[in-house]
Amino acid sequence: MTGTGLQKWYGYIKSHDRAALWDLLHPDAVFESPVVHAPQRGRDITFKYLTSAEKVLGGPSFAYVGEWRSENGAVLEFTNEIDGITINGVDIISFDADDRITRFKVMVRPLKAINLLHRLMGEQLVKPSP
């Protein structure tokens, strides 16, 4: 992995540029949520989940605190606090040869945090896209 895809992901986290995120996602991207059993397949639904997650988690206390890279991906550990609940999780991101995201899996702990994210993400996902 050249790191270009990961650099673009970090750029999106800083800029919140939805067009950049759309371009970063492979058309067949798969999103795996900590609260939805089945993988969500395709750029449209992956984009919706990631932009919703950015609204829910992307506040001032969100921070990546660890990074582990592989040949075609990375695991990024994050922390945040919402409504007094500390959230700890990892984003497991896979990239193709063109540095586009092909798979994005989120894992979260503890259970209180999962329950909070389940509620907040549910509220975001029912809102119409702008």
PDB file of C-alpha atoms in Angstrom:
ATOM      1  CA  MET A   1       0.000   0.000   0.000  1.00  0.00           C
ATOM      2  CA  THR A   2       1.421   3.361  -0.961  1.00  0.00           C
ATOM      3  CA  GLY A   3      -0.503   5.188   1.744  1.00  0.00           C
ATOM      4  CA  THR A   4      -2.181   7.522  -0.741  1.00  0.00           C
ATOM      5  CA  GLY A   5      -5.634   6.108  -0.008  1.00  0.00           C
ATOM      6  CA  LEU A   6      -5.042   6.448   3.721  1.00  0.00           C
ATOM      7  CA  GLN A   7      -3.796  10.015   3.253  1.00  0.00           C
ATOM      8  CA  LYS A   8      -6.980  10.780   1.316  1.00  0.00           C
ATOM      9  CA  TRP A   9      -9.065   9.267   4.147  1.00  0.00           C
ATOM     10  CA  TYR A  10      -7.300  11.479   6.708  1.00  0.00           C
ATOM     11  CA  GLY A  11      -7.858  14.421   4.351  1.00  0.00           C
ATOM     12  CA  TYR A  12     -11.591  13.691   4.295  1.00  0.00           C
ATOM     13  CA  ILE A  13     -11.696  13.483   8.109  1.00  0.00           C
ATOM     14  CA  LYS A  14     -10.143  16.963   8.305  1.00  0.00           C
ATOM     15  CA  SER A  15     -12.027  18.594   5.420  1.00  0.00           C
ATOM     16  CA  HIS A  16     -15.421  16.811   5.553  1.00  0.00           C
ATOM     17  CA  ASP A  17     -15.371  17.148   1.746  1.00  0.00           C
ATOM     18  CA  ARG A  18     -18.112  14.777   0.601  1.00  0.00           C
ATOM     19  CA  ALA A  19     -16.989  14.880  -3.027  1.00  0.00           C
ATOM     20  CA  ALA A  20     -13.528  13.701  -1.950  1.00  0.00           C
ATOM     21  CA  LEU A  21     -15.096  10.849   0.026  1.00  0.00           C
ATOM     22  CA  TRP A  22     -17.262   9.831  -2.943  1.00  0.00           C
ATOM     23  CA  ASP A  23     -14.175   9.730  -5.177  1.00  0.00           C
ATOM     24  CA  LEU A  24     -12.287   7.692  -2.571  1.00  0.00           C
ATOM     25  CA  LEU A  25     -14.924   4.934  -2.498  1.00  0.00           C
ATOM     26  CA  HIS A  26     -14.762   2.051  -4.956  1.00  0.00           C
ATOM     27  CA  PRO A  27     -18.118   1.528  -6.761  1.00  0.00           C
ATOM     28  CA  ASP A  28     -18.371  -1.927  -5.114  1.00  0.00           C
ATOM     29  CA  ALA A  29     -17.282  -0.764  -1.638  1.00  0.00           C
ATOM     30  CA  VAL A  30     -18.615  -2.720   1.331  1.00  0.00           C
ATOM     31  CA  PHE A  31     -19.400  -1.188   4.724  1.00  0.00           C
ATOM     32  CA  GLU A  32     -19.611  -3.311   7.861  1.00  0.00           C
ATOM     33  CA  SER A  33     -21.282  -1.672  10.833  1.00  0.00           C
ATOM     34  CA  PRO A  34     -20.964  -2.633  14.495  1.00  0.00           C
ATOM     35  CA  VAL A  35     -24.769  -2.626  14.770  1.00  0.00           C
ATOM     36  CA  VAL A  36     -26.004  -3.997  11.420  1.00  0.00           C
ATOM     37  CA  HIS A  37     -25.604  -7.741  10.861  1.00  0.00           C
ATOM     38  CA  ALA A  38     -25.337  -7.810   7.060  1.00  0.00           C
ATOM     39  CA  PRO A  39     -22.558  -6.041   5.145  1.00  0.00           C
ATOM     40  CA  GLN A  40     -23.819  -2.996   3.266  1.00  0.00           C
ATOM     41  CA  ARG A  41     -22.741  -3.286  -0.368  1.00  0.00           C
ATOM     42  CA  GLY A  42     -22.115  -0.521  -2.872  1.00  0.00           C
ATOM     43  CA  ARG A  43     -20.787   3.020  -2.988  1.00  0.00           C
ATOM     44  CA  ASP A  44     -24.168   4.673  -2.321  1.00  0.00           C
ATOM     45  CA  ILE A  45     -24.882   2.902   0.978  1.00  0.00           C
ATOM     46  CA  THR A  46     -21.234   3.006   2.089  1.00  0.00           C
ATOM     47  CA  PHE A  47     -21.196   6.757   1.427  1.00  0.00           C
ATOM     48  CA  LYS A  48     -24.426   7.205   3.412  1.00  0.00           C
ATOM     49  CA  TYR A  49     -23.078   5.246   6.394  1.00  0.00           C
ATOM     50  CA  LEU A  50     -19.722   7.049   6.406  1.00  0.00           C
ATOM     51  CA  THR A  51     -21.210  10.539   6.105  1.00  0.00           C
ATOM     52  CA  SER A  52     -23.745   9.699   8.827  1.00  0.00           C
ATOM     53  CA  ALA A  53     -20.952   8.388  11.045  1.00  0.00           C
ATOM     54  CA  GLU A  54     -18.981  11.565  10.440  1.00  0.00           C
ATOM     55  CA  LYS A  55     -21.972  13.621  11.656  1.00  0.00           C
ATOM     56  CA  VAL A  56     -22.387  11.429  14.743  1.00  0.00           C
ATOM     57  CA  LEU A  57     -18.724  10.875  15.643  1.00  0.00           C
ATOM     58  CA  GLY A  58     -16.935  13.760  13.948  1.00  0.00           C
ATOM     59  CA  GLY A  59     -17.118  16.189  16.850  1.00  0.00           C
ATOM     60  CA  PRO A  60     -14.244  18.026  18.508  1.00  0.00           C
ATOM     61  CA  SER A  61     -13.316  15.131  20.801  1.00  0.00           C
ATOM     62  CA  PHE A  62     -12.936  12.603  17.958  1.00  0.00           C
ATOM     63  CA  ALA A  63      -9.329  11.490  17.532  1.00  0.00           C
ATOM     64  CA  TYR A  64      -7.414   8.697  15.895  1.00  0.00           C
ATOM     65  CA  VAL A  65      -5.022   7.380  18.554  1.00  0.00           C
ATOM     66  CA  GLY A  66      -3.389   4.436  16.776  1.00  0.00           C
ATOM     67  CA  GLU A  67      -2.575   3.228  13.275  1.00  0.00           C
ATOM     68  CA  TRP A  68      -1.470  -0.151  11.961  1.00  0.00           C
ATOM     69  CA  ARG A  69      -0.832  -0.577   8.232  1.00  0.00           C
ATOM     70  CA  SER A  70      -0.788  -3.633   6.031  1.00  0.00           C
ATOM     71  CA  GLU A  71      -0.002  -4.101   2.360  1.00  0.00           C
ATOM     72  CA  ASN A  72      -3.511  -3.088   1.246  1.00  0.00           C
ATOM     73  CA  GLY A  73      -5.106  -1.448   4.263  1.00  0.00           C
ATOM     74  CA  ALA A  74      -4.975  -0.046   7.749  1.00  0.00           C
ATOM     75  CA  VAL A  75      -6.536  -0.329  11.161  1.00  0.00           C
ATOM     76  CA  LEU A  76      -7.171   3.035  12.788  1.00  0.00           C
ATOM     77  CA  GLU A  77      -8.077   3.163  16.481  1.00  0.00           C
ATOM     78  CA  PHE A  78     -10.285   6.071  17.521  1.00  0.00           C
ATOM     79  CA  THR A  79     -11.760   7.575  20.658  1.00  0.00           C
ATOM     80  CA  ASN A  80     -14.535  10.031  21.258  1.00  0.00           C
ATOM     81  CA  GLU A  81     -16.915  11.066  23.998  1.00  0.00           C
ATOM     82  CA  ILE A  82     -20.599  11.671  23.370  1.00  0.00           C
ATOM     83  CA  ASP A  83     -23.143  12.398  26.102  1.00  0.00           C
ATOM     84  CA  GLY A  84     -20.599  11.436  28.766  1.00  0.00           C
ATOM     85  CA  ILE A  85     -19.942   8.016  27.204  1.00  0.00           C
ATOM     86  CA  THR A  86     -16.407   7.222  26.101  1.00  0.00           C
ATOM     87  CA  ILE A  87     -16.360   5.479  22.727  1.00  0.00           C
ATOM     88  CA  ASN A  88     -13.388   3.384  21.680  1.00  0.00           C
ATOM     89  CA  GLY A  89     -13.259   1.713  18.310  1.00  0.00           C
ATOM     90  CA  VAL A  90     -11.364   0.790  15.207  1.00  0.00           C
ATOM     91  CA  ASP A  91     -11.854   1.466  11.526  1.00  0.00           C
ATOM     92  CA  ILE A  92     -10.524  -1.408   9.416  1.00  0.00           C
ATOM     93  CA  ILE A  93     -10.039  -0.054   5.902  1.00  0.00           C
ATOM     94  CA  SER A  94      -9.022  -1.968   2.763  1.00  0.00           C
ATOM     95  CA  PHE A  95      -7.864  -0.274  -0.433  1.00  0.00           C
ATOM     96  CA  ASP A  96      -7.556  -1.463  -4.023  1.00  0.00           C
ATOM     97  CA  ALA A  97      -4.546  -0.901  -6.300  1.00  0.00           C
ATOM     98  CA  ASP A  98      -5.972   2.541  -7.206  1.00  0.00           C
ATOM     99  CA  ASP A  99      -6.098   3.552  -3.513  1.00  0.00           C
ATOM    100  CA  ARG A 100      -9.897   3.477  -3.376  1.00  0.00           C
ATOM    101  CA  ILE A 101     -11.680   2.077  -0.331  1.00  0.00           C
ATOM    102  CA  THR A 102     -13.072  -1.380  -1.059  1.00  0.00           C
ATOM    103  CA  ARG A 103     -14.067  -2.375   2.484  1.00  0.00           C
ATOM    104  CA  PHE A 104     -14.682  -0.331   5.610  1.00  0.00           C
ATOM    105  CA  LYS A 105     -15.405  -2.168   8.861  1.00  0.00           C
ATOM    106  CA  VAL A 106     -16.115  -0.426  12.158  1.00  0.00           C
ATOM    107  CA  MET A 107     -15.820  -2.125  15.540  1.00  0.00           C
ATOM    108  CA  VAL A 108     -16.793  -0.310  18.757  1.00  0.00           C
ATOM    109  CA  ARG A 109     -16.656  -0.879  22.485  1.00  0.00           C
ATOM    110  CA  PRO A 110     -17.988  -0.814  25.226  1.00  0.00           C
ATOM    111  CA  LEU A 111     -21.611  -1.931  25.009  1.00  0.00           C
ATOM    112  CA  LYS A 112     -22.877   1.480  26.225  1.00  0.00           C
ATOM    113  CA  ALA A 113     -21.077   3.074  23.295  1.00  0.00           C
ATOM    114  CA  ILE A 114     -22.541   0.585  20.804  1.00  0.00           C
ATOM    115  CA  ASN A 115     -26.045   1.251  22.111  1.00  0.00           C
ATOM    116  CA  LEU A 116     -25.533   5.025  21.864  1.00  0.00           C
ATOM    117  CA  LEU A 117     -24.136   4.783  18.328  1.00  0.00           C
ATOM    118  CA  HIS A 118     -26.977   2.476  17.293  1.00  0.00           C
ATOM    119  CA  ARG A 119     -29.510   5.119  18.345  1.00  0.00           C
ATOM    120  CA  LEU A 120     -27.635   8.119  16.911  1.00  0.00           C
ATOM    121  CA  MET A 121     -26.788   6.407  13.618  1.00  0.00           C
ATOM    122  CA  GLY A 122     -30.386   5.256  13.255  1.00  0.00           C
ATOM    123  CA  GLU A 123     -31.518   8.873  13.608  1.00  0.00           C
ATOM    124  CA  GLN A 124     -28.997  10.025  10.969  1.00  0.00           C
ATOM    125  CA  LEU A 125     -29.750   7.269   8.466  1.00  0.00           C
ATOM    126  CA  VAL A 126     -33.486   8.025   8.329  1.00  0.00           C
ATOM    127  CA  LYS A 127     -32.819  11.664   7.409  1.00  0.00           C
ATOM    128  CA  PRO A 128     -32.978  12.415   3.679  1.00  0.00           C
ATOM    129  CA  SER A 129     -29.613  13.042   2.021  1.00  0.00           C
ATOM    130  CA  PRO A 130     -28.914  16.669   1.023  1.00  0.00           C
TER     131      PRO A 130
END
